[in-house]
Short mmCIF file of C-alpha atoms in Angstrom, two decimals:
data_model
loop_
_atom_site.label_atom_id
_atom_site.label_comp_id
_atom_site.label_asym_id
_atom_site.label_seq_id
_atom_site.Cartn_x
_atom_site.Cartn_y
_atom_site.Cartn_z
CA UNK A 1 29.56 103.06 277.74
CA UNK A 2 28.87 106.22 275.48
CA UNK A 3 26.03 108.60 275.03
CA UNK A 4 26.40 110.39 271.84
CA UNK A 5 24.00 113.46 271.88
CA UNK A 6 23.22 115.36 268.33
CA UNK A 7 22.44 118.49 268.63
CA UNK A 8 21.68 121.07 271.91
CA UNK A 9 18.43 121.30 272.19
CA UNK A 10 17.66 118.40 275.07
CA UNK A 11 21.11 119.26 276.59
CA UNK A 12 19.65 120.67 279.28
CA UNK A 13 19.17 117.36 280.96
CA UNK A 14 22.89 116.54 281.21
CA UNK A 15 23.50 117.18 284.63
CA UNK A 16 20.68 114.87 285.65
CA UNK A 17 22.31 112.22 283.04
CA UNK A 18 25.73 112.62 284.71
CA UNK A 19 24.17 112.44 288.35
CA UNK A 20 22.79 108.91 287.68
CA UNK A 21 24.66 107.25 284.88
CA UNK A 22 28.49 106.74 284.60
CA UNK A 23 28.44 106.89 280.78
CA UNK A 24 31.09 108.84 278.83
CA UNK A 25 29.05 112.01 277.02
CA UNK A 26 29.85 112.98 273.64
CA UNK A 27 27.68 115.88 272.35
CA UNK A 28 28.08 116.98 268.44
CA UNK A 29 26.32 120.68 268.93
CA UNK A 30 25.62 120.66 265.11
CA UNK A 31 25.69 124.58 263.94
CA UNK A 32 24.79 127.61 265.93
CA UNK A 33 20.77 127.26 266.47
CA UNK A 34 20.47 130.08 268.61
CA UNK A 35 21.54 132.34 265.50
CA UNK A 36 18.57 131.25 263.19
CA UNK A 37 16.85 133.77 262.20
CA UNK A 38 13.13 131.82 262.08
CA UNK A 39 13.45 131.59 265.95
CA UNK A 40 12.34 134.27 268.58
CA UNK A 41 14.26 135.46 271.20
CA UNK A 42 12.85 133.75 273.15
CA UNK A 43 13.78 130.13 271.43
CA UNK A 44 17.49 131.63 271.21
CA UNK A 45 17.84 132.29 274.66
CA UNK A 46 16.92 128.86 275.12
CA UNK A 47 19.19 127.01 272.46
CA UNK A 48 22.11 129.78 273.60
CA UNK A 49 21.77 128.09 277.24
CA UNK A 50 21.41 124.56 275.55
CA UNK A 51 24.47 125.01 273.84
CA UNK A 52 26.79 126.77 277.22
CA UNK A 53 25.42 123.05 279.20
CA UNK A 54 26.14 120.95 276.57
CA UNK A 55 29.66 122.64 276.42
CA UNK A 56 29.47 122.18 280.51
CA UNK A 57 28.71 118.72 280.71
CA UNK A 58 30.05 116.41 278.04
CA UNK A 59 33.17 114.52 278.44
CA UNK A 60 33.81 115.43 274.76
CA UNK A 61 32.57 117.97 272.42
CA UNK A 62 32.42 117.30 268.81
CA UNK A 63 32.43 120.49 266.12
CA UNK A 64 31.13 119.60 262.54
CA UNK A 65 33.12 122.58 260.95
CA UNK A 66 36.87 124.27 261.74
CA UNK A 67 33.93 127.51 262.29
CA UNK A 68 32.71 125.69 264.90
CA UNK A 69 35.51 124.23 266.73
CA UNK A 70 36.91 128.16 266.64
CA UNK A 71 33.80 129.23 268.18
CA UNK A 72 33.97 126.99 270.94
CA UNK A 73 37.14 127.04 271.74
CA UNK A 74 36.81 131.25 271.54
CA UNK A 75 33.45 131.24 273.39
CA UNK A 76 33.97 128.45 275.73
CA UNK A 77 37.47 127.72 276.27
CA UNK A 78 37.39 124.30 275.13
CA UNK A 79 38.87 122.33 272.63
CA UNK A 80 36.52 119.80 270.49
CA UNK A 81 36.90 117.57 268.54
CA UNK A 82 36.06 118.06 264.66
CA UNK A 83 34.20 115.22 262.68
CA UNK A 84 32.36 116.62 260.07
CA UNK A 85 29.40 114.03 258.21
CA UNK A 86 30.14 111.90 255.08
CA UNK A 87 28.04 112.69 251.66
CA UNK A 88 29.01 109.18 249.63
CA UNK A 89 25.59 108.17 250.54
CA UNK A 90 23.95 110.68 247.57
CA UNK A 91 25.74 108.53 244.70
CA UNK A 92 23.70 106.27 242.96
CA UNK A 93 23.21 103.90 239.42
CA UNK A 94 20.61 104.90 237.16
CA UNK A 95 20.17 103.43 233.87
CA UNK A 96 20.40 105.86 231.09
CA UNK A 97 16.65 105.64 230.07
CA UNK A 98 15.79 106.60 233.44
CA UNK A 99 18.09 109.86 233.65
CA UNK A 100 16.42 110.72 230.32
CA UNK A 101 12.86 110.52 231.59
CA UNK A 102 13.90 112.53 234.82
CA UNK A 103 15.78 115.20 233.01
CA UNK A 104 12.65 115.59 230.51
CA UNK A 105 10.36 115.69 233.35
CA UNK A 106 11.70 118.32 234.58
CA UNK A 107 12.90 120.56 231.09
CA UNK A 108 16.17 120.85 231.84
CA UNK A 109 19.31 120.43 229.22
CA UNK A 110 22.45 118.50 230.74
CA UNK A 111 24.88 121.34 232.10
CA UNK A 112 22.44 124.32 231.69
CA UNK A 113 20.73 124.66 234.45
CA UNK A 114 21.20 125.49 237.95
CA UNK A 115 20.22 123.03 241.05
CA UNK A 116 19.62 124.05 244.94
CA UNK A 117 18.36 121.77 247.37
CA UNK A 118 17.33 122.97 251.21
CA UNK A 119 14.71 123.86 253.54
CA UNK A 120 13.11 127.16 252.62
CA UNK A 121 14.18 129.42 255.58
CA UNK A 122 15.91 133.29 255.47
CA UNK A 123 19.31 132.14 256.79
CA UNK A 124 19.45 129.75 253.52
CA UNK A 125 19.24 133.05 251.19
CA UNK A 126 16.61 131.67 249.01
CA UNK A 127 15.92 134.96 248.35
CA UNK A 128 18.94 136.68 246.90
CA UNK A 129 19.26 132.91 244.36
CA UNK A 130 15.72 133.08 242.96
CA UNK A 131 16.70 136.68 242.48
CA UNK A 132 19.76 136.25 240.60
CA UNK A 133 18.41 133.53 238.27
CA UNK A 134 15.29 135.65 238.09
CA UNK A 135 17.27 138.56 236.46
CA UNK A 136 19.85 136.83 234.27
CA UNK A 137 17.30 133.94 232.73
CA UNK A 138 19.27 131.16 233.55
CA UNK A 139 17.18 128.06 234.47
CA UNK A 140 17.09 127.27 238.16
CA UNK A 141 15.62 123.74 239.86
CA UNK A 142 14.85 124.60 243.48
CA UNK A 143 13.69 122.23 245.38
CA UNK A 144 12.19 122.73 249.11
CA UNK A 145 9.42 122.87 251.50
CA UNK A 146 8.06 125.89 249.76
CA UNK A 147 4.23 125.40 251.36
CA UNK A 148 5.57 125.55 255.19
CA UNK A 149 6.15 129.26 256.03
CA UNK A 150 5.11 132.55 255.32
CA UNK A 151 8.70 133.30 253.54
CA UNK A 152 8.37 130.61 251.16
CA UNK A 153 4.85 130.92 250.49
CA UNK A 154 5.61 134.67 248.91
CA UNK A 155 9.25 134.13 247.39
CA UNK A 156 6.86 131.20 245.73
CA UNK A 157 4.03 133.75 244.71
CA UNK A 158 6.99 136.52 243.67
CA UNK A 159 8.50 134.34 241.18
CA UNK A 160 6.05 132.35 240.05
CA UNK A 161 5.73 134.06 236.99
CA UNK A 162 9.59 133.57 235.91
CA UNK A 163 9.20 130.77 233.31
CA UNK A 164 13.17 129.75 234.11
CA UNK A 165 12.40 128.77 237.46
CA UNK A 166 11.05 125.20 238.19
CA UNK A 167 9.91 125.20 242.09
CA UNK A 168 10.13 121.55 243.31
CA UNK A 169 8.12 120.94 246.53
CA UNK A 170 10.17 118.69 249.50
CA UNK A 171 11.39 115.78 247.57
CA UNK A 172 12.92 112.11 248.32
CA UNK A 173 12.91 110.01 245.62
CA UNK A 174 16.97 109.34 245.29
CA UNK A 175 16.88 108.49 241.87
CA UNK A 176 15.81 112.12 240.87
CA UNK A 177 17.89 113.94 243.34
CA UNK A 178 20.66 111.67 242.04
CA UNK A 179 20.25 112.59 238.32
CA UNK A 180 19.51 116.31 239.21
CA UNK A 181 22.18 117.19 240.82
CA UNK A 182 24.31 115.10 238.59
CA UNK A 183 23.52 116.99 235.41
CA UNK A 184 23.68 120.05 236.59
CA UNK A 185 25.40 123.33 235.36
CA UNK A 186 26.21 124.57 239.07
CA UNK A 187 24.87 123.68 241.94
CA UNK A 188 23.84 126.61 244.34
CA UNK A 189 24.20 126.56 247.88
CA UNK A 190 22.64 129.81 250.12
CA UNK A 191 22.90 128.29 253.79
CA UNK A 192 24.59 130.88 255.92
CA UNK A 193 24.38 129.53 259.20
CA UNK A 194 25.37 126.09 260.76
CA UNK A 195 28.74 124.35 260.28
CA UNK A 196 29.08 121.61 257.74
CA UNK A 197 25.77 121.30 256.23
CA UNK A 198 25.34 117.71 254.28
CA UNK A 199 23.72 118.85 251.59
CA UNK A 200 26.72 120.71 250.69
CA UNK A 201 28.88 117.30 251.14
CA UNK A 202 26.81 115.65 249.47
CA UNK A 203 27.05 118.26 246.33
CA UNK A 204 30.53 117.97 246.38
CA UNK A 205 30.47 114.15 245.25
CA UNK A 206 29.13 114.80 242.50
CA UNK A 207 32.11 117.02 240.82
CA UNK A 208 29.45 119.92 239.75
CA UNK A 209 30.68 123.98 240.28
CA UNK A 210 29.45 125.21 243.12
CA UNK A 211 28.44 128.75 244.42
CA UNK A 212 28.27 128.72 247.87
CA UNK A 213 27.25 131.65 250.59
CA UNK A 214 29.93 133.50 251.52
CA UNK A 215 30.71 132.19 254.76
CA UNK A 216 33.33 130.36 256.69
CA UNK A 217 31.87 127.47 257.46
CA UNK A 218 31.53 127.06 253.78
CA UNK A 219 34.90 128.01 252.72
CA UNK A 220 36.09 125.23 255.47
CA UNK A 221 33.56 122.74 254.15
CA UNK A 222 35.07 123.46 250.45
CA UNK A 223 38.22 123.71 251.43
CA UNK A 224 38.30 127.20 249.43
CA UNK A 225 37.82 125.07 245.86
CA UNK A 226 33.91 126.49 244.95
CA UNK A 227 33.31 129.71 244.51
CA UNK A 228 31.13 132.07 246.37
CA UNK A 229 28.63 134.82 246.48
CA UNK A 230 27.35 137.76 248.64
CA UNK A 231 24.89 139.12 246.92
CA UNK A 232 22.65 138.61 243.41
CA UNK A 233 25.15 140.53 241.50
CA UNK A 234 27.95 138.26 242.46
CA UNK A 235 25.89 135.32 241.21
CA UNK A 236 24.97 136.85 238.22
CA UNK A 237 28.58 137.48 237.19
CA UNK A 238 29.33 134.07 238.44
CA UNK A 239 27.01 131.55 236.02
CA UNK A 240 29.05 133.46 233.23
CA UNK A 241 32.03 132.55 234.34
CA UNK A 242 34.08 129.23 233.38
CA UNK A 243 34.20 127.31 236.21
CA UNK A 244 35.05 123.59 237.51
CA UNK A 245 33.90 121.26 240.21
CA UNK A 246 36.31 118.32 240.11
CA UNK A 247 38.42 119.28 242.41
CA UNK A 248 35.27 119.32 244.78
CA UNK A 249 35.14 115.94 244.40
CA UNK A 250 38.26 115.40 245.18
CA UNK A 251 37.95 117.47 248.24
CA UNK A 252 34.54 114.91 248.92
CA UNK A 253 36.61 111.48 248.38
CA UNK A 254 39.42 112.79 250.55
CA UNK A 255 36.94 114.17 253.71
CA UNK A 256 33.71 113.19 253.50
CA UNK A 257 33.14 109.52 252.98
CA UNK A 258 31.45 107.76 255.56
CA UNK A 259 34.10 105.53 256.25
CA UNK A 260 36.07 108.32 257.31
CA UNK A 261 33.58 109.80 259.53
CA UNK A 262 32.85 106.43 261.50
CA UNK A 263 36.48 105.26 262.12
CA UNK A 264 36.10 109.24 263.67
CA UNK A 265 33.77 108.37 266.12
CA UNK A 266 34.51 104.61 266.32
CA UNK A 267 38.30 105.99 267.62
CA UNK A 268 36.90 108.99 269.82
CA UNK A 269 34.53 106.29 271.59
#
């Protein structure tokens, strides 16, 4: 009865959808791929026409982020839906003798440390955090697909040297992300682009400070609550600032629990 399409990219193949089936469409367009910086021009004319047939054809369109829904409705005319993604998922038990190992493993102290978590890409400002942590000696946990582009590869190979920096390659083992993020002294987040990202959702569960990318999508996500950078000074003067992440989680219990995001789409459908 309904096709729910995530994402733009095979949008193109609506119309012929709509010719022969009578299903309801319900596209989420996720964030703004044609504005990535690690695609040609090329790749964004094709994701920027994705996106305009997606808007075209589906019965309903659903925006991840307030940012988004503004941009449609500015750039398109239409009004969609918003149902951003729930983040409960990244809570977990550990026993204490477990945490202990993981925090050991990785020579990190319980609040002293910073934690970032993302795929290793220019819009994500990798760059201007390794930077900051670089120059004011704090210890930073950043874990990503360092080994699958050119940009990581040398931010990798700049700081390698900076004995305060522990590069993590891609990881999924939710006990550690679980106990990392958990423990940590802030938790850094550098995506720029895209609407709701879940990595910043799921950050929010866990009641940490957050320094966030100055951007509206993030504001919206945080509901204003972290606080939020620009450049490496601005981080710098952040980590020695007092700050407090529990009304984040508040925010996260309030928004972002997956309950709340299926009733969403259970009521839309």
């Amino acid at each position: 009865d309904v096709l729910l399409v995530l994402g733009v990219s095979g949008c193109l193949f609506l119309p012929i959808v709509k010719l022969f089936s009578k299903s309801k469409v319900v596209v989420n367009i996720d964030g703004l791929e044609h504005r990535r910086k690690k695609w040609g021009s090329v790749a964004r004319w094709f994701l920027k026409l994705s996106e305009r047939m997606a808007v075209r054809w589906a019965d309903v369109v659903v925006a991840d982020n307030k940012g988004i829904q503004d941009y449609v409705a500015e750039t398109y005319g239409v009004d969609a839906e918003m149902i951003a993604y729930g983040g409960d998922h990244a809570l977990r038990v550990v026993d204490e003798k477990r945490e202990g190992e993981i925090l050991r493993e990785y020579d990190v102290e319980v609040g002293e440390y910073g934690v970032s978590i993302c795929r290793i890409e220019p819009e994500n400002n990798c760059h201007i955090t390794l930077e900051a942590f670089a120059r004011c000696g704090r210890k930073l946990v950043f874990v990503g697909n360092w080994r699958k582009s050119h940009y990581g590869f040398a931010l990798r190979e700049k700081y390698r040297a900076c004995e305060n920096i522990v590069f993590v390659d891609a990881l999924y083992d939710l006990d550690v992300l679980y106990v990392l993020r958990k423990n940590a002294g802030w938790y850094m987040h550098g995506h720029s682009a895209g609407g709701t990202n879940p990595s910043l959702v799921e950050a929010m569960f866990f009641g940490r400070p957050i320094i966030a990318y100055d951007v509206v999508y993030n504001r919206e996500t945080t509901m204003g609550c972290a606080v939020y950078f620009k450049s490496v000074g601005d981080i710098c003067r952040l980590l020695n600032e007092k700050l407090d992440g529990e009304v984040l989680r508040e925010v996260a219990e309030e928004r972002y629990k997956w309950e709340y995001i299926a009733k969403a789409y259970e009521e839309l459908y």
